[in-house]
XYZ file of C-alpha atoms in Angstrom:
558
model
C 59.336 127.235 73.352
C 60.145 126.045 76.876
C 59.206 128.216 79.826
C 60.363 128.518 83.407
C 58.079 129.387 86.309
C 59.729 130.695 89.462
C 57.715 130.454 92.690
C 59.089 133.209 94.895
C 61.194 136.210 93.926
C 63.908 135.865 96.536
C 67.572 135.905 95.672
C 67.694 132.204 94.718
C 65.142 132.436 91.930
C 66.574 135.750 90.742
C 69.915 133.978 90.421
C 68.253 131.064 88.604
C 66.808 133.500 86.091
C 70.236 134.972 85.449
C 71.798 131.526 85.062
C 69.102 130.572 82.523
C 69.772 133.714 80.484
C 73.567 133.865 80.846
C 74.532 130.190 80.778
C 71.436 128.500 79.388
C 70.964 130.834 76.430
C 67.351 131.588 77.290
C 65.547 134.825 76.532
C 63.899 136.604 79.435
C 60.403 136.313 78.013
C 60.593 132.563 78.644
C 60.718 133.226 82.417
C 57.889 134.212 84.771
C 58.411 134.951 88.459
C 55.622 134.871 91.041
C 56.152 136.763 94.295
C 54.175 137.662 97.390
C 56.663 140.446 98.107
C 59.618 142.113 96.430
C 62.056 142.036 99.334
C 62.741 138.511 100.548
C 65.352 138.064 103.260
C 67.623 140.671 101.639
C 65.316 143.522 102.500
C 65.426 147.212 103.237
C 63.083 150.082 102.368
C 61.170 153.025 103.690
C 58.412 151.766 105.968
C 55.679 152.965 103.612
C 56.987 150.546 100.967
C 56.060 147.621 103.210
C 52.482 148.629 103.875
C 50.959 146.396 101.198
C 53.120 143.463 102.279
C 53.054 143.732 106.073
C 50.233 146.223 106.380
C 48.801 146.727 109.852
C 45.971 149.278 110.114
C 46.779 149.723 113.789
C 50.221 151.151 113.093
C 50.415 154.821 113.982
C 53.615 155.783 112.204
C 54.608 154.891 108.642
C 57.769 156.992 108.615
C 61.381 155.906 108.784
C 63.095 152.802 107.457
C 62.863 149.068 108.015
C 65.418 146.278 107.528
C 64.147 143.055 109.062
C 67.624 141.573 108.898
C 71.089 142.075 107.535
C 73.167 139.603 105.576
C 76.914 139.488 106.035
C 78.742 138.511 102.861
C 82.174 136.917 102.631
C 84.647 137.519 99.828
C 86.466 134.206 100.098
C 83.594 131.727 100.384
C 80.702 133.222 98.366
C 82.005 131.971 95.045
C 78.685 131.693 93.186
C 77.436 135.060 94.372
C 80.455 137.000 93.117
C 80.419 135.143 89.815
C 76.762 135.928 89.092
C 76.934 139.522 90.294
C 79.858 140.156 87.936
C 77.271 139.776 85.174
C 74.856 142.278 86.744
C 75.445 145.985 86.010
C 75.658 148.372 88.956
C 72.784 150.828 89.297
C 74.996 153.409 91.001
C 78.224 153.243 88.984
C 77.782 152.789 85.226
C 80.420 150.554 83.721
C 80.850 148.559 86.916
C 79.254 145.294 88.019
C 77.511 144.726 91.327
C 80.510 142.635 92.393
C 82.763 145.617 91.626
C 80.434 147.888 93.592
C 80.428 145.749 96.714
C 84.085 144.732 96.798
C 85.344 148.241 95.996
C 83.219 149.623 98.831
C 84.290 146.908 101.229
C 87.992 147.316 100.461
C 87.654 151.055 101.069
C 85.717 150.439 104.314
C 87.128 147.221 105.805
C 85.390 145.818 108.865
C 87.363 145.914 112.102
C 85.193 145.460 115.171
C 86.748 146.747 118.400
C 83.679 146.316 120.599
C 82.321 142.920 119.607
C 81.320 141.857 123.148
C 80.093 144.120 125.943
C 79.186 143.426 129.562
C 77.885 145.536 132.415
C 80.958 145.200 134.611
C 83.790 145.742 132.164
C 82.141 147.477 129.235
C 84.031 146.427 126.103
C 85.726 143.072 126.593
C 89.044 144.011 125.005
C 91.188 145.055 127.927
C 93.880 142.425 127.628
C 92.772 140.101 130.422
C 91.140 136.674 130.173
C 87.769 138.294 129.454
C 89.261 139.951 126.382
C 87.180 138.543 123.520
C 90.266 137.787 121.456
C 90.474 134.783 123.819
C 88.120 131.966 122.864
C 88.092 130.724 126.513
C 87.922 127.027 125.583
C 88.839 124.296 128.014
C 90.327 121.043 126.741
C 86.993 119.233 126.639
C 85.520 122.067 124.544
C 88.450 121.800 122.143
C 88.152 118.037 121.895
C 84.422 118.020 121.143
C 84.620 120.902 118.679
C 87.525 119.285 116.836
C 85.740 115.919 116.812
C 82.682 117.585 115.279
C 84.728 119.361 112.611
C 86.579 116.183 111.654
C 83.441 114.091 111.270
C 83.230 113.246 107.547
C 80.128 114.311 105.680
C 79.428 110.643 104.990
C 78.983 110.239 108.754
C 76.445 113.063 109.095
C 73.653 110.571 109.893
C 75.341 110.233 113.297
C 74.148 113.807 113.909
C 70.523 113.176 112.978
C 68.322 115.384 115.178
C 71.280 116.105 117.483
C 71.352 119.637 118.867
C 74.501 121.608 119.597
C 73.605 121.388 123.282
C 73.418 117.597 123.077
C 76.748 117.372 121.259
C 78.426 119.383 124.021
C 76.517 117.682 126.864
C 79.813 116.615 128.462
C 81.149 120.168 128.297
C 78.385 122.768 128.745
C 81.212 125.132 129.639
C 81.470 126.042 125.948
C 78.227 128.020 126.212
C 79.897 130.447 128.647
C 82.846 131.216 126.361
C 83.594 134.263 124.254
C 83.600 131.921 121.259
C 79.984 130.919 121.776
C 78.763 134.465 122.443
C 80.394 135.620 119.214
C 79.520 132.576 117.121
C 75.834 132.415 117.978
C 75.210 136.143 117.459
C 77.283 136.354 114.272
C 75.594 133.393 112.578
C 72.296 133.087 114.553
C 72.863 129.709 116.151
C 71.164 128.627 119.368
C 71.914 125.739 121.712
C 68.847 124.056 120.242
C 70.197 124.381 116.686
C 71.471 121.496 114.596
C 74.936 120.137 115.332
C 75.100 119.221 111.642
C 74.912 122.859 110.632
C 77.560 123.831 113.190
C 79.851 121.165 111.682
C 79.320 122.555 108.199
C 79.907 126.141 109.316
C 83.077 125.302 111.202
C 84.506 123.721 108.055
C 83.227 126.125 105.412
C 84.008 129.214 107.525
C 87.227 127.964 109.102
C 88.998 130.926 107.504
C 86.884 133.244 109.677
C 87.404 131.363 112.920
C 90.747 133.015 113.631
C 89.347 136.520 113.061
C 85.845 136.184 114.446
C 86.607 138.675 117.224
C 87.074 141.522 114.727
C 84.779 140.194 111.971
C 87.452 141.247 109.502
C 86.100 138.702 107.031
C 82.672 140.355 106.832
C 81.991 141.954 103.454
C 79.448 144.770 103.559
C 77.358 146.221 100.747
C 77.368 149.990 100.058
C 73.676 150.216 100.970
C 71.189 147.706 102.368
C 71.130 144.382 100.537
C 67.817 145.048 98.825
C 69.115 148.162 97.111
C 72.668 146.892 96.597
C 71.858 143.370 95.322
C 68.159 142.648 94.745
C 67.250 145.789 92.766
C 70.148 145.411 90.301
C 69.258 141.740 89.784
C 65.595 142.576 89.188
C 66.592 145.344 86.758
C 68.863 142.941 84.862
C 66.046 140.405 84.570
C 63.415 143.001 83.644
C 65.698 144.473 80.983
C 66.016 140.974 79.522
C 62.230 140.598 79.374
C 61.495 138.502 82.472
C 57.878 138.821 83.609
C 57.358 139.563 87.325
C 53.882 138.831 88.707
C 53.444 140.282 92.197
C 50.942 139.279 94.891
C 50.249 135.896 93.324
C 50.340 133.032 95.821
C 50.929 129.561 94.379
C 48.806 127.249 96.509
C 49.081 123.829 94.905
C 51.141 121.722 92.535
C 49.362 119.435 90.111
C 51.381 116.367 89.142
C 51.134 113.909 86.290
C 49.725 110.567 87.395
C 52.420 108.252 86.052
C 51.933 104.450 86.178
C 54.338 103.775 89.039
C 54.216 107.320 90.471
C 57.987 107.405 90.257
C 58.500 110.412 88.026
C 57.862 113.898 89.432
C 56.273 115.930 86.655
C 54.458 119.192 87.443
C 51.552 119.752 85.052
C 49.893 122.734 86.681
C 50.047 125.414 89.366
C 46.984 126.623 91.239
C 47.100 130.140 92.635
C 45.326 132.943 94.498
C 45.536 136.655 93.713
C 46.077 138.038 97.209
C 45.349 141.657 96.259
C 42.306 140.879 94.110
C 39.690 139.337 96.425
C 41.713 136.098 96.488
C 40.586 135.179 93.011
C 41.866 131.771 92.002
C 43.289 130.417 88.822
C 45.487 127.746 87.324
C 48.594 127.798 85.135
C 49.214 124.917 82.776
C 52.770 123.624 82.802
C 53.895 122.203 79.467
C 55.943 119.042 79.050
C 59.077 121.092 78.257
C 58.578 123.653 81.031
C 60.387 123.884 84.375
C 59.266 124.940 87.850
C 61.665 126.403 90.423
C 60.149 126.540 93.900
C 61.312 128.455 96.972
C 60.339 125.653 99.346
C 60.828 127.692 102.497
C 61.329 131.393 103.212
C 62.714 132.596 106.529
C 60.779 135.880 106.395
C 57.392 134.195 105.948
C 54.669 135.130 108.465
C 56.585 138.187 109.660
C 54.885 140.849 111.776
C 55.860 144.479 112.204
C 55.038 147.159 114.744
C 56.147 150.758 115.165
C 57.279 153.284 117.751
C 54.063 153.020 119.758
C 52.767 149.630 118.617
C 54.098 146.177 119.509
C 53.971 143.452 116.906
C 50.895 141.257 116.659
C 52.218 137.751 116.115
C 51.227 136.192 112.808
C 50.484 132.537 113.569
C 50.218 131.493 109.908
C 52.192 128.425 108.886
C 54.768 129.652 106.362
C 53.046 129.831 102.935
C 56.205 128.700 101.141
C 56.436 125.656 103.402
C 52.722 124.916 103.015
C 53.234 124.537 99.269
C 56.273 122.340 99.893
C 54.185 120.255 102.301
C 51.519 119.772 99.651
C 54.164 118.311 97.344
C 55.327 115.886 100.057
C 51.816 114.448 100.178
C 52.377 113.160 96.638
C 55.985 111.945 96.820
C 57.947 110.363 99.642
C 61.417 111.802 98.953
C 60.702 115.527 99.197
C 61.671 116.164 102.816
C 59.866 117.145 105.988
C 58.841 120.828 106.211
C 57.491 120.467 109.751
C 61.033 119.922 111.000
C 61.699 123.559 110.146
C 58.330 125.300 110.379
C 56.462 123.645 113.270
C 58.654 124.729 116.198
C 59.055 128.482 116.507
C 61.034 128.174 119.730
C 64.013 126.954 117.715
C 63.797 129.592 115.024
C 62.185 132.853 116.145
C 63.918 136.231 116.085
C 62.920 139.807 116.703
C 64.710 142.771 115.189
C 64.159 146.520 115.338
C 65.223 149.336 113.023
C 65.879 152.804 114.473
C 65.583 155.992 112.400
C 66.617 159.332 113.929
C 66.463 162.875 112.552
C 69.960 163.796 113.741
C 73.248 162.070 114.506
C 73.380 162.531 118.273
C 72.532 158.914 119.168
C 74.846 157.604 116.439
C 77.723 159.655 117.846
C 76.972 158.494 121.387
C 77.072 154.854 120.308
C 80.367 155.489 118.502
C 81.803 157.119 121.639
C 80.750 154.232 123.879
C 81.793 151.429 121.503
C 84.914 153.266 120.285
C 84.218 152.425 116.654
C 82.865 154.196 113.612
C 79.617 153.164 111.900
C 80.029 150.200 109.588
C 82.143 148.035 111.896
C 79.753 145.172 112.423
C 78.226 143.797 115.615
C 78.046 144.800 119.268
C 76.548 142.197 121.608
C 75.627 142.634 125.305
C 76.471 139.187 126.600
C 74.646 139.548 129.924
C 71.436 140.936 128.457
C 68.556 138.578 129.175
C 67.493 138.542 125.500
C 71.053 138.505 124.100
C 70.780 141.924 122.500
C 72.967 143.021 119.576
C 73.105 146.082 117.351
C 74.589 146.776 113.933
C 75.378 150.403 113.162
C 75.719 150.594 109.406
C 77.922 152.824 107.350
C 75.742 155.847 106.686
C 73.663 156.365 104.624
C 72.190 152.862 104.567
C 69.379 153.806 102.143
C 69.487 155.865 98.975
C 66.568 158.034 100.105
C 67.936 158.554 103.613
C 68.207 162.275 104.318
C 71.561 163.811 105.185
C 70.485 164.485 108.760
C 69.071 160.984 109.324
C 70.677 157.973 110.986
C 69.521 154.369 110.552
C 70.719 151.349 112.508
C 69.435 147.890 113.322
C 69.325 145.596 116.316
C 68.038 142.163 117.223
C 67.492 139.776 120.095
C 67.993 136.014 120.013
C 65.383 135.300 122.708
C 62.331 137.540 122.171
C 60.132 135.767 124.772
C 62.432 136.717 127.655
C 61.841 139.866 129.675
C 64.027 142.888 129.221
C 66.534 144.046 131.822
C 65.305 147.656 131.833
C 61.758 147.278 130.500
C 59.776 144.786 132.554
C 57.997 142.844 129.827
C 58.910 140.240 127.216
C 60.763 141.789 124.315
C 58.142 140.518 121.874
C 55.498 142.598 123.693
C 57.475 145.840 123.647
C 56.723 148.823 121.445
C 59.529 150.198 119.339
C 60.033 152.951 121.911
C 60.406 150.415 124.702
C 62.956 148.443 122.669
C 64.990 151.611 122.314
C 64.683 152.227 126.070
C 66.023 148.713 126.656
C 68.985 149.438 124.373
C 69.677 152.788 126.055
C 69.726 151.029 129.426
C 72.435 148.664 128.204
C 74.410 151.481 126.595
C 74.293 153.449 129.841
C 75.466 150.441 131.840
C 78.743 150.280 129.909
C 79.180 154.050 129.487
C 82.045 155.257 131.717
C 81.656 158.952 130.878
C 80.748 161.442 133.564
C 78.285 162.901 131.057
C 76.544 159.545 130.638
C 74.214 158.705 127.767
C 71.466 158.302 130.369
C 71.644 162.069 130.938
C 70.453 162.622 127.365
C 67.418 160.343 127.195
C 64.978 163.169 126.464
C 67.176 164.588 123.720
C 67.511 161.136 122.130
C 63.800 160.418 122.274
C 63.064 163.777 120.630
C 65.281 162.724 117.704
C 63.435 159.475 117.003
C 61.556 159.275 113.714
C 60.533 155.662 114.284
C 61.594 152.350 115.784
C 60.168 149.442 113.806
C 59.974 146.011 115.487
C 59.933 143.032 113.120
C 59.120 139.567 114.435
C 60.232 136.650 112.248
C 59.074 133.263 113.559
C 61.202 131.322 111.066
C 64.306 133.520 110.841
C 66.718 130.749 111.833
C 64.516 127.772 110.916
C 67.224 126.618 108.532
C 69.324 125.748 111.629
C 66.590 123.633 113.233
C 67.527 120.126 114.273
C 67.170 117.837 111.305
C 67.997 114.413 109.975
C 69.310 113.292 106.615
C 66.344 113.381 104.235
C 64.498 116.238 105.942
C 65.636 118.550 103.160
C 64.885 117.526 99.553
C 67.587 117.484 96.923
C 67.737 120.593 94.744
C 66.498 118.390 91.918
C 64.807 115.407 93.587
C 65.357 111.908 92.252
C 63.150 111.244 89.213
C 62.112 114.897 88.965
C 61.676 115.854 85.348
C 60.802 119.525 85.802
C 60.667 120.520 89.499
C 63.588 121.968 91.459
C 63.824 123.447 94.936
C 65.875 126.598 95.375
C 66.078 127.735 98.976
C 67.850 127.350 102.288
C 65.766 124.197 102.776
C 67.137 122.198 99.840
C 70.016 119.803 100.380
C 73.471 120.211 98.882
C 76.759 118.796 100.124
C 79.355 120.834 102.026
C 77.907 124.341 101.643
C 76.258 126.254 104.501
C 72.736 127.621 104.839
C 71.770 131.146 105.947
C 73.967 132.539 103.199
C 73.259 134.034 99.796
C 75.933 131.667 98.552
C 73.679 128.698 99.332
C 70.777 130.154 97.356
C 72.981 131.048 94.386
C 74.512 127.574 94.433
C 71.075 125.923 94.507
C 70.095 128.023 91.498
C 73.167 126.959 89.526
C 72.751 123.275 90.396
C 69.097 123.336 89.284
C 69.618 125.281 86.067
C 72.670 123.305 84.996
C 70.830 120.021 85.631
C 67.856 120.978 83.482
C 70.024 122.586 80.781
C 72.263 119.520 80.569
C 75.370 121.460 81.590
C 77.793 119.023 83.280
C 78.530 119.280 86.992
C 82.185 119.781 86.123
C 81.273 123.301 85.002
C 79.750 124.302 88.346
C 81.565 127.200 90.000
C 84.515 125.748 91.960
C 84.281 126.016 95.742
C 87.204 126.722 98.027
C 88.145 124.131 100.620
C 89.979 126.148 103.230
C 89.399 123.353 105.729
C 92.031 121.384 103.805
C 94.671 124.130 103.704
C 97.469 123.574 106.276
C 98.102 127.286 106.918
C 94.422 127.958 107.591
C 94.179 124.949 109.900
C 97.321 126.053 111.741
C 95.785 129.484 112.399
C 92.552 127.853 113.557
C 94.445 125.562 115.928
C 96.333 128.517 117.348
C 93.027 130.358 117.840
C 91.614 127.399 119.777
C 94.337 127.903 122.364
C 94.265 131.689 122.285
């Protein structure tokens, strides 16, 4: 009986397991999943749940909640995700699927951001003048270069090899001062240093969202954090079908068959360490009919967390998932270049913080200042030195969150820069200092006579915890790259190895999305199961629809 071994228990391999069972006719006991943690990039839990994964004996407070990041779904362009989750039963509403759960919640609580961009002088940039963020603020050179990038055929992508967004717009740096760029980079996590190739793909795949980016009306939110709303139901589905989850096992090395011409890629064994058992080592034999699905890059690898009184201590470890990928590249020439994504933290690092309070005073103050209810997406302070944003979720954001508690999340794009109100680099701040930095920016745009700054002591007394989370590779998938730096999902001549991650190459689709991971999973499973490509989930091509393009063109001149 054939077996499948999944390296990593992120959303891609969970999806692959479901595809094997649902479409491949496998039984769950044929599948084993190895994970260093249970959360992946779709995370969210009480802080105590992370202690074994990101444990730091110096932390003084293990209360509150932590969400290192937040994924924004999209109803129109996440075709594989909705298809798979229709097969996964809801944990909260018997008789419904996870797709039903999410879309019903989203339709009842549609996103409509009325305070997307903030600045110190004008507060919310929606006052009807040229600073109003419904205006993209392009000049003609911006429009020309952006349109030229969008219209570049995928066959011409080699022209963008190792080209950054900044280099593409070298003749019009004005674009980096526009409302468009402030919104685009903080919605999708792009930087000037990021790959122009990925911007091209996003502008085409997400062209439907371009005309409504100022309100983020296309953002689909989950009822709770993504771990509880998506990952837990998927794990339960797989467990109920007999899938074996092995936690805290680190796969350290592939063993390959030594074929005469070294053309065929055939995994014959996996070496591992038990990270919670004195690093005991072992080896798994891979049979000739078995398959290996590898997460060849994880954006939450080497994360570090702090707490209210403790700054993060940077973890300098090269990403374990990429180290395994790199070991495979030493055997075969066509498996990509992991260093392009994991050897330059300046391109990819992020720092987020999760705030838990024991009452709703701060939540209500933020709602008063931003003029929007919780659950309405992003607020970005465009003149903050770190480019600070917050996301105030629909409450509660966690199943175990108490009725009196509030949880929200924030992040900075440039953690090495000093704060505007706390005189130290953001990465060196404690959770309390990060909150002080946020309160300074809130006060700067607060027009009330009874300003939020008059309530600092009351707010600080309400704080349960503020958890910083540093992620050196959070946007590594946007790093500058060339054709060939990412391996194919199923590399040429691979008989039993597939890569399922944001660092595998597929045409057209866009990374930093669950859709990409789900699509990788389907491509890999269908290839090995002999299911024809014609049966892959159809993708929408809004970039070819005249009405959508007309709205986008109108937005360019708005």
